[in-house]
Amino acid sequence: MYNRHYFHTFAQVSPILFTFFRNFAPKYINIIMVSVSNLLANTDKTLFSFEVLPPLRGKSIDQIYQTIDRLMPFNPAFIEVTTHRSDFTYREVEPGRYQRVEERLRPGTVAVAYAIKQKYNLPVVPHIICSGYSRQETEYELIDLAFLDLLDLLVLRGDKSKQDSRFIPKDGGYRYASELCGQVNEFNEGKLLYGDRHDMLPQRCFSYGVAGYPEKHDEAMSLKADIEALKQKVDMGAGYIVTQMVFDNEKFFRFIDRCRAAGINVPIIPGLKPLSTLNHCTMLPRTFHIDFPDQLVKQLQNCTSNDDVRKVGIEWASRQCEELISAGVPSLHFYTMNAAPSIEAIMKNVRG
Ligand code: FAD
């Protein structure tokens, strides 16, 4: 059994040995992994991390493994796994007759996170969301995660239902991510709902990050109000912030300045997305409420194929990463979304 403090010091003093040990230590050695919050707070070099989506319902996990296999040579510090709420759709049950059904297109976050952790022996960060979950369902998920020793989380409100024009919590669910942070904190103190207690976390407890928006969350009334809401999540106990995808480093740096001025002192990681299809040029700004910088827009306007966009995307993200590394960001965090080959090219450009 390795003490967390020594394990962490080991990581700092001898990164190469640490990587070797972490990747190849036999599974029967019971390692207490340092939390992702701790790792980010104490790193003196820029780490590499990325997010994967659980497979679409009915698809195998192999595609995720292929993505991870491709990116393992760049020594990821952690991998995040997204969570997707269920939504209502209409299914044709017999010719001409449709039934409204509730279905989750990408189930399996907890299982996927555990499978990755077992296979790659890496810290894995499942996302937990308010959207579509009651407090009881959240509690059951926390219990599953605790049993599996998946104790690093990203705590989020989650997307609204496709049918709704604004976010509506499930009955007995939460409106804001900060409230979900509160339930995780209570769980850490051994408290269950309705005054019951548990003794499931003898050695370490959940630690978590939260989301931040350099260009403002689309529903926030102002960037200032949004940063105040972000501070609330940090005050609840979030150990780090992962941002919405950002294409303009200046905006990211200004966001850090504003966060620091507001008293937010935890590590802030830029979310990065390599552009790889013509569709991204319109879909990403529309879906994620972000702007591309003028220089990138000019380059994209000259693209006539996915290949053109992919080349521009790799070049742009590589320059972005070089500047972010020089600025000393704690990690380069990539949204993979089928972009593993581009991420591989970017990491080769920046790490050689
Ligand atoms: P919150 O922090 O709750 O904020 C939501 C809005 O409410 C903001 O406008 C905020 O300013 C406002 N607000 C917060 N607290 C208060 C308050 N007390 N009073 C008034 N206003 C308040 N979605 C998924 O469904 N699954 C995922 O796996 C997922 N992963 C993500 C990962 C990252 C890194 C990011 C950046 C986003 C991710 N999302 C995911 C999307 C995210 O769930 C949405 O952007 C969601 O709309 C907001 O989530 P949040 O946690 O930032 O919400």
Short mmCIF file of C-alpha atoms and ligand atoms in Angstrom, two decimals:
data_model
loop_
_atom_site.label_atom_id
_atom_site.label_comp_id
_atom_site.label_asym_id
_atom_site.label_seq_id
_atom_site.Cartn_x
_atom_site.Cartn_y
_atom_site.Cartn_z
CA MET A 1 0.00 0.00 0.00
CA TYR A 2 1.47 3.37 -0.99
CA ASN A 3 0.85 6.51 0.95
CA ARG A 4 -0.68 9.22 -1.24
CA HIS A 5 1.85 11.84 -0.20
CA TYR A 6 4.84 9.68 -1.13
CA PHE A 7 3.20 8.64 -4.36
CA HIS A 8 2.75 12.29 -5.28
CA THR A 9 6.30 13.25 -4.30
CA PHE A 10 7.51 10.32 -6.37
CA ALA A 11 5.60 11.79 -9.36
CA GLN A 12 7.34 15.13 -8.94
CA VAL A 13 10.85 13.92 -8.26
CA SER A 14 11.02 11.26 -10.93
CA PRO A 15 8.39 11.70 -13.64
CA ILE A 16 9.86 9.00 -15.91
CA LEU A 17 10.02 6.37 -13.19
CA PHE A 18 6.56 7.46 -12.03
CA THR A 19 5.11 6.98 -15.51
CA PHE A 20 6.75 3.58 -15.83
CA PHE A 21 5.52 2.56 -12.39
CA ARG A 22 1.99 3.83 -12.96
CA ASN A 23 1.64 2.20 -16.36
CA PHE A 24 3.26 -1.09 -15.59
CA ALA A 25 2.72 -1.69 -11.89
CA PRO A 26 0.97 -5.04 -11.50
CA LYS A 27 -2.68 -4.62 -10.71
CA TYR A 28 -2.38 -6.55 -7.47
CA ILE A 29 -0.38 -3.70 -5.96
CA ASN A 30 -2.94 -1.55 -4.21
CA ILE A 31 -2.01 1.99 -5.21
CA ILE A 32 -3.82 4.92 -3.71
CA MET A 33 -3.84 7.23 -6.71
CA VAL A 34 -3.26 10.90 -6.01
CA SER A 35 -6.44 12.83 -6.75
CA VAL A 36 -6.67 14.74 -10.01
CA SER A 37 -7.19 17.97 -8.03
CA ASN A 38 -3.90 17.33 -6.22
CA LEU A 39 -2.09 16.36 -9.37
CA LEU A 40 -3.13 19.60 -11.09
CA ALA A 41 -2.42 21.80 -8.09
CA ASN A 42 1.13 20.49 -7.78
CA THR A 43 2.36 19.89 -11.29
CA ASP A 44 5.23 22.05 -12.47
CA LYS A 45 4.82 21.06 -16.11
CA THR A 46 1.85 21.08 -18.46
CA LEU A 47 0.06 17.72 -18.37
CA PHE A 48 -2.10 16.16 -21.09
CA SER A 49 -5.67 14.95 -20.58
CA PHE A 50 -8.72 14.23 -22.66
CA GLU A 51 -12.41 13.41 -22.58
CA VAL A 52 -14.20 10.45 -24.17
CA LEU A 53 -17.90 9.85 -24.69
CA PRO A 54 -19.55 6.53 -23.76
CA PRO A 55 -20.45 4.61 -26.93
CA LEU A 56 -23.88 5.10 -28.50
CA ARG A 57 -26.40 2.61 -27.13
CA GLY A 58 -25.70 -0.76 -28.80
CA LYS A 59 -22.11 0.06 -29.85
CA SER A 60 -19.03 -1.58 -28.38
CA ILE A 61 -16.38 0.05 -26.20
CA ASP A 62 -13.65 -0.84 -28.71
CA GLN A 63 -13.69 2.56 -30.39
CA ILE A 64 -12.87 4.19 -27.04
CA TYR A 65 -9.98 1.80 -26.52
CA GLN A 66 -8.69 2.63 -30.02
CA THR A 67 -8.78 6.34 -29.16
CA ILE A 68 -6.98 5.79 -25.87
CA ASP A 69 -4.40 3.42 -27.43
CA ARG A 70 -3.58 6.11 -29.95
CA LEU A 71 -3.13 8.78 -27.27
CA MET A 72 -1.38 6.69 -24.58
CA PRO A 73 2.13 7.45 -25.95
CA PHE A 74 1.58 11.06 -24.82
CA ASN A 75 1.17 9.90 -21.24
CA PRO A 76 -2.26 11.24 -20.31
CA ALA A 77 -2.51 12.34 -16.67
CA PHE A 78 -6.23 11.49 -16.56
CA ILE A 79 -9.16 10.68 -18.82
CA GLU A 80 -12.68 12.07 -18.38
CA VAL A 81 -15.86 10.23 -19.33
CA THR A 82 -18.96 12.29 -20.15
CA THR A 83 -22.50 11.59 -18.92
CA HIS A 84 -25.60 12.04 -21.07
CA ARG A 85 -29.13 12.52 -19.82
CA SER A 86 -32.04 10.57 -21.23
CA ASP A 87 -34.44 12.33 -23.56
CA PHE A 88 -37.87 11.75 -25.10
CA THR A 89 -38.05 10.47 -28.67
CA TYR A 90 -40.82 9.03 -30.82
CA ARG A 91 -40.43 5.41 -31.92
CA GLU A 92 -42.58 3.80 -34.61
CA VAL A 93 -44.08 0.78 -32.82
CA GLU A 94 -46.17 -0.32 -35.82
CA PRO A 95 -46.61 1.29 -39.24
CA GLY A 96 -47.95 4.80 -38.68
CA ARG A 97 -48.19 4.48 -34.88
CA TYR A 98 -45.59 6.22 -32.78
CA GLN A 99 -44.90 5.93 -29.09
CA ARG A 100 -43.15 8.53 -26.94
CA VAL A 101 -40.25 6.80 -25.19
CA GLU A 102 -37.56 8.04 -22.86
CA GLU A 103 -34.12 6.79 -23.81
CA ARG A 104 -30.49 7.47 -23.02
CA LEU A 105 -28.45 7.48 -26.22
CA ARG A 106 -25.13 7.10 -24.44
CA PRO A 107 -25.57 5.09 -21.25
CA GLY A 108 -22.77 3.45 -19.32
CA THR A 109 -20.54 6.24 -17.94
CA VAL A 110 -19.69 4.42 -14.71
CA ALA A 111 -18.95 1.12 -16.43
CA VAL A 112 -16.86 2.78 -19.15
CA ALA A 113 -14.89 4.74 -16.53
CA TYR A 114 -14.17 1.59 -14.55
CA ALA A 115 -13.22 -0.39 -17.66
CA ILE A 116 -10.72 2.34 -18.66
CA LYS A 117 -9.28 2.53 -15.16
CA GLN A 118 -8.76 -1.25 -15.05
CA LYS A 119 -7.30 -1.50 -18.53
CA TYR A 120 -4.94 1.49 -18.43
CA ASN A 121 -4.30 1.98 -14.71
CA LEU A 122 -4.91 5.73 -15.02
CA PRO A 123 -7.00 8.19 -13.00
CA VAL A 124 -10.42 8.36 -14.67
CA VAL A 125 -12.90 11.16 -14.08
CA PRO A 126 -16.55 10.29 -14.72
CA HIS A 127 -18.86 13.28 -15.10
CA ILE A 128 -21.90 13.47 -12.85
CA ILE A 129 -24.80 15.72 -13.81
CA CYS A 130 -28.01 17.13 -12.32
CA SER A 131 -29.86 16.94 -15.63
CA GLY A 132 -32.35 14.07 -15.69
CA TYR A 133 -31.28 12.81 -12.24
CA SER A 134 -33.14 12.90 -8.94
CA ARG A 135 -31.15 13.11 -5.71
CA GLN A 136 -31.83 9.41 -5.06
CA GLU A 137 -30.46 8.44 -8.48
CA THR A 138 -27.39 10.59 -7.79
CA GLU A 139 -26.93 8.86 -4.46
CA TYR A 140 -27.08 5.42 -6.11
CA GLU A 141 -24.48 6.57 -8.64
CA LEU A 142 -22.19 7.87 -5.88
CA ILE A 143 -22.51 4.51 -4.14
CA ASP A 144 -21.53 2.67 -7.36
CA LEU A 145 -18.58 5.03 -7.87
CA ALA A 146 -17.42 4.61 -4.27
CA PHE A 147 -17.56 0.79 -4.57
CA LEU A 148 -15.41 1.03 -7.69
CA ASP A 149 -12.96 3.49 -6.13
CA LEU A 150 -13.73 6.04 -8.87
CA LEU A 151 -13.34 9.03 -6.61
CA ASP A 152 -12.42 11.80 -9.06
CA LEU A 153 -15.45 13.51 -10.55
CA LEU A 154 -16.40 16.43 -12.77
CA VAL A 155 -19.59 17.88 -11.30
CA LEU A 156 -21.92 19.52 -13.80
CA ARG A 157 -25.46 20.68 -14.22
CA GLY A 158 -25.74 18.96 -17.58
CA ASP A 159 -27.52 19.95 -20.75
CA LYS A 160 -31.20 20.74 -20.91
CA SER A 161 -33.64 18.30 -22.47
CA LYS A 162 -33.93 18.69 -26.27
CA GLN A 163 -37.68 19.33 -25.88
CA ASP A 164 -37.30 22.19 -23.42
CA SER A 165 -36.34 25.78 -24.15
CA ARG A 166 -34.70 26.13 -20.74
CA PHE A 167 -33.21 23.82 -18.15
CA ILE A 168 -35.86 22.09 -16.00
CA PRO A 169 -34.59 19.91 -13.16
CA LYS A 170 -36.06 16.46 -12.66
CA ASP A 171 -38.49 16.17 -9.73
CA GLY A 172 -36.27 15.94 -6.67
CA GLY A 173 -33.23 17.03 -8.70
CA TYR A 174 -31.01 20.11 -8.71
CA ARG A 175 -31.03 23.39 -10.65
CA TYR A 176 -27.32 24.15 -10.37
CA ALA A 177 -24.06 22.21 -10.29
CA SER A 178 -23.20 23.88 -6.96
CA GLU A 179 -26.15 22.04 -5.36
CA LEU A 180 -24.83 18.73 -6.69
CA CYS A 181 -21.40 19.63 -5.21
CA GLY A 182 -23.30 19.92 -1.90
CA GLN A 183 -24.59 16.34 -2.16
CA VAL A 184 -21.08 15.05 -2.93
CA ASN A 185 -19.74 16.96 0.11
CA GLU A 186 -22.40 15.41 2.34
CA PHE A 187 -21.57 11.96 0.98
CA ASN A 188 -17.92 12.64 1.81
CA GLU A 189 -19.01 13.34 5.40
CA GLY A 190 -20.69 9.93 5.54
CA LYS A 191 -24.21 11.33 5.11
CA LEU A 192 -26.87 9.73 2.92
CA LEU A 193 -30.28 11.16 2.12
CA TYR A 194 -32.96 11.19 4.85
CA GLY A 195 -30.41 11.27 7.66
CA ASP A 196 -28.93 7.80 7.01
CA ARG A 197 -25.18 7.29 7.25
CA HIS A 198 -22.61 5.22 5.35
CA ASP A 199 -19.07 4.05 5.98
CA MET A 200 -17.94 3.58 2.40
CA LEU A 201 -15.02 5.99 2.19
CA PRO A 202 -12.46 4.87 4.73
CA GLN A 203 -9.28 6.08 2.97
CA ARG A 204 -10.04 8.96 0.69
CA CYS A 205 -13.17 10.71 -0.44
CA PHE A 206 -14.55 12.15 -3.66
CA SER A 207 -12.74 15.15 -5.04
CA TYR A 208 -14.02 17.05 -8.01
CA GLY A 209 -13.61 19.68 -10.68
CA VAL A 210 -16.27 21.88 -12.29
CA ALA A 211 -16.88 23.63 -15.63
CA GLY A 212 -16.02 27.25 -16.50
CA TYR A 213 -16.84 29.39 -19.54
CA PRO A 214 -14.25 31.92 -20.82
CA GLU A 215 -16.90 33.30 -23.22
CA LYS A 216 -19.71 33.11 -20.60
CA HIS A 217 -22.27 30.33 -20.18
CA ASP A 218 -25.07 30.99 -22.65
CA GLU A 219 -27.74 31.39 -19.94
CA ALA A 220 -25.72 33.65 -17.64
CA MET A 221 -26.85 37.27 -17.52
CA SER A 222 -23.25 38.52 -17.65
CA LEU A 223 -19.72 37.14 -17.50
CA LYS A 224 -19.42 38.69 -14.04
CA ALA A 225 -22.52 36.82 -12.81
CA ASP A 226 -21.21 33.61 -14.37
CA ILE A 227 -17.84 33.97 -12.61
CA GLU A 228 -19.67 34.59 -9.32
CA ALA A 229 -21.55 31.30 -9.90
CA LEU A 230 -18.22 29.62 -10.67
CA LYS A 231 -16.76 30.97 -7.42
CA GLN A 232 -19.71 29.42 -5.58
CA LYS A 233 -18.74 25.98 -6.98
CA VAL A 234 -15.11 26.49 -5.99
CA ASP A 235 -16.17 27.60 -2.52
CA MET A 236 -18.19 24.37 -2.28
CA GLY A 237 -14.92 22.46 -2.74
CA ALA A 238 -14.12 22.14 -6.46
CA GLY A 239 -10.39 21.54 -6.81
CA TYR A 240 -10.03 22.67 -10.43
CA ILE A 241 -11.89 24.08 -13.42
CA VAL A 242 -12.08 22.71 -16.96
CA THR A 243 -13.20 25.28 -19.51
CA GLN A 244 -15.55 25.13 -22.41
CA MET A 245 -13.61 24.69 -25.66
CA VAL A 246 -11.56 27.78 -26.38
CA PHE A 247 -9.96 28.81 -29.70
CA ASP A 248 -8.66 32.20 -28.63
CA ASN A 249 -5.92 32.08 -26.00
CA GLU A 250 -6.36 35.79 -25.24
CA LYS A 251 -9.92 35.09 -24.09
CA PHE A 252 -8.67 32.23 -21.93
CA PHE A 253 -5.96 34.39 -20.33
CA ARG A 254 -8.45 37.23 -19.67
CA PHE A 255 -10.80 34.68 -18.09
CA ILE A 256 -8.03 33.51 -15.76
CA ASP A 257 -7.33 37.13 -14.77
CA ARG A 258 -11.02 37.71 -14.01
CA CYS A 259 -11.26 34.48 -12.01
CA ARG A 260 -8.17 35.36 -9.97
CA ALA A 261 -9.55 38.88 -9.36
CA ALA A 262 -12.78 37.24 -8.12
CA GLY A 263 -10.81 35.12 -5.65
CA ILE A 264 -10.84 31.85 -7.61
CA ASN A 265 -7.43 30.32 -7.03
CA VAL A 266 -7.74 26.69 -8.20
CA PRO A 267 -6.05 25.39 -11.39
CA ILE A 268 -7.89 26.29 -14.60
CA ILE A 269 -7.48 23.96 -17.58
CA PRO A 270 -8.23 25.07 -21.13
CA GLY A 271 -10.61 22.84 -23.11
CA LEU A 272 -9.29 22.31 -26.65
CA LYS A 273 -11.03 21.01 -29.73
CA PRO A 274 -9.19 20.30 -32.97
CA LEU A 275 -11.43 21.39 -35.86
CA SER A 276 -11.68 18.49 -38.26
CA THR A 277 -14.77 18.82 -40.49
CA LEU A 278 -16.49 21.57 -42.48
CA ASN A 279 -19.53 20.96 -40.26
CA HIS A 280 -17.52 22.04 -37.19
CA CYS A 281 -17.20 25.56 -38.63
CA THR A 282 -20.90 26.25 -38.02
CA MET A 283 -21.91 23.55 -35.54
CA LEU A 284 -19.39 24.34 -32.80
CA PRO A 285 -20.17 28.09 -32.48
CA ARG A 286 -23.91 27.31 -32.57
CA THR A 287 -23.86 24.46 -30.06
CA PHE A 288 -21.25 25.71 -27.61
CA HIS A 289 -21.85 29.48 -27.86
CA ILE A 290 -18.26 30.32 -28.72
CA ASP A 291 -16.62 32.61 -31.30
CA PHE A 292 -13.66 31.77 -33.51
CA PRO A 293 -10.98 34.48 -33.63
CA ASP A 294 -10.80 36.54 -36.87
CA GLN A 295 -7.52 34.98 -38.02
CA LEU A 296 -8.98 31.46 -37.70
CA VAL A 297 -12.19 32.52 -39.48
CA LYS A 298 -10.12 33.79 -42.45
CA GLN A 299 -8.32 30.45 -42.69
CA LEU A 300 -11.56 28.47 -42.43
CA GLN A 301 -13.20 30.58 -45.14
CA ASN A 302 -10.58 29.25 -47.58
CA CYS A 303 -11.36 25.60 -46.74
CA THR A 304 -13.39 23.57 -49.23
CA SER A 305 -13.05 20.06 -47.76
CA ASN A 306 -12.84 18.27 -44.42
CA ASP A 307 -9.16 17.67 -45.15
CA ASP A 308 -8.56 21.41 -45.47
CA VAL A 309 -10.31 22.03 -42.14
CA ARG A 310 -8.36 19.24 -40.47
CA LYS A 311 -5.04 20.79 -41.56
CA VAL A 312 -6.07 24.24 -40.33
CA GLY A 313 -7.39 22.70 -37.08
CA ILE A 314 -4.13 20.87 -36.36
CA GLU A 315 -1.99 23.92 -37.14
CA TRP A 316 -4.20 26.26 -35.09
CA ALA A 317 -4.42 24.00 -32.04
CA SER A 318 -0.66 23.29 -32.17
CA ARG A 319 0.15 27.03 -32.02
CA GLN A 320 -2.46 27.45 -29.28
CA CYS A 321 -0.92 24.62 -27.24
CA GLU A 322 2.62 26.00 -27.58
CA GLU A 323 1.46 29.35 -26.19
CA LEU A 324 -0.55 27.69 -23.41
CA ILE A 325 2.44 25.58 -22.39
CA SER A 326 4.64 28.70 -22.30
CA ALA A 327 2.04 30.31 -20.08
CA GLY A 328 2.29 27.31 -17.73
CA VAL A 329 -1.27 25.93 -17.88
CA PRO A 330 -1.65 22.81 -15.70
CA SER A 331 -2.96 20.57 -18.50
CA LEU A 332 -3.96 20.62 -22.16
CA HIS A 333 -7.42 19.07 -22.08
CA PHE A 334 -8.84 17.79 -25.36
CA TYR A 335 -12.40 17.07 -26.36
CA THR A 336 -11.76 13.99 -28.49
CA MET A 337 -15.14 13.60 -30.28
CA ASN A 338 -13.61 11.42 -33.04
CA ALA A 339 -10.58 13.70 -33.35
CA ALA A 340 -7.94 11.29 -31.99
CA PRO A 341 -5.77 11.41 -35.19
CA SER A 342 -5.72 15.24 -35.03
CA ILE A 343 -4.88 15.22 -31.33
CA GLU A 344 -2.07 12.77 -32.02
CA ALA A 345 -0.68 15.13 -34.71
CA ILE A 346 -0.97 18.14 -32.37
CA MET A 347 0.79 16.36 -29.51
CA LYS A 348 3.58 15.29 -31.88
CA ASN A 349 3.94 18.93 -32.96
CA VAL A 350 4.13 20.27 -29.42
CA ARG A 351 6.04 17.46 -27.72
CA GLY A 352 8.13 16.28 -30.64
P1 FAD B 1 -23.91 25.58 -13.49
O1 FAD B 1 -22.60 25.87 -12.84
O2 FAD B 1 -25.00 25.09 -12.66
O3 FAD B 1 -24.34 26.89 -14.28
C1 FAD B 1 -25.46 26.86 -15.15
C2 FAD B 1 -25.97 28.30 -15.34
O4 FAD B 1 -26.58 28.74 -14.12
C3 FAD B 1 -24.88 29.32 -15.66
O5 FAD B 1 -25.42 30.28 -16.52
C4 FAD B 1 -24.55 29.94 -14.29
O6 FAD B 1 -24.06 31.26 -14.42
C5 FAD B 1 -25.93 29.91 -13.62
N1 FAD B 1 -25.87 29.74 -12.18
C6 FAD B 1 -25.15 28.85 -11.48
N2 FAD B 1 -25.41 28.94 -10.16
C7 FAD B 1 -26.33 29.92 -10.03
C8 FAD B 1 -27.02 30.48 -8.93
N3 FAD B 1 -26.80 30.05 -7.68
N4 FAD B 1 -27.92 31.48 -9.18
C9 FAD B 1 -28.15 31.92 -10.43
N5 FAD B 1 -27.52 31.42 -11.52
C10 FAD B 1 -26.63 30.44 -11.32
N6 FAD B 1 -23.03 18.31 -20.19
C11 FAD B 1 -23.53 17.08 -20.04
O7 FAD B 1 -24.74 16.87 -20.11
N7 FAD B 1 -22.69 16.01 -19.80
C12 FAD B 1 -21.34 16.16 -19.69
O8 FAD B 1 -20.63 15.18 -19.47
C13 FAD B 1 -20.79 17.47 -19.83
N8 FAD B 1 -19.46 17.69 -19.71
C14 FAD B 1 -18.97 18.97 -19.76
C15 FAD B 1 -17.61 19.20 -19.55
C16 FAD B 1 -17.10 20.49 -19.59
C17 FAD B 1 -15.63 20.72 -19.34
C18 FAD B 1 -17.96 21.59 -19.89
C19 FAD B 1 -17.42 23.00 -19.95
C20 FAD B 1 -19.32 21.37 -20.09
C21 FAD B 1 -19.84 20.07 -20.04
N9 FAD B 1 -21.21 19.81 -20.22
C22 FAD B 1 -21.69 18.54 -20.09
C23 FAD B 1 -22.13 20.89 -20.55
C24 FAD B 1 -22.71 21.54 -19.29
O9 FAD B 1 -23.44 20.60 -18.55
C25 FAD B 1 -23.61 22.69 -19.73
O10 FAD B 1 -22.81 23.73 -20.25
C26 FAD B 1 -24.61 23.18 -18.70
O11 FAD B 1 -25.51 24.03 -19.40
C27 FAD B 1 -23.98 24.00 -17.56
O12 FAD B 1 -23.31 23.20 -16.68
P2 FAD B 1 -22.51 23.79 -15.42
O13 FAD B 1 -22.07 22.69 -14.61
O14 FAD B 1 -21.54 24.81 -15.88
O15 FAD B 1 -23.75 24.53 -14.69
#
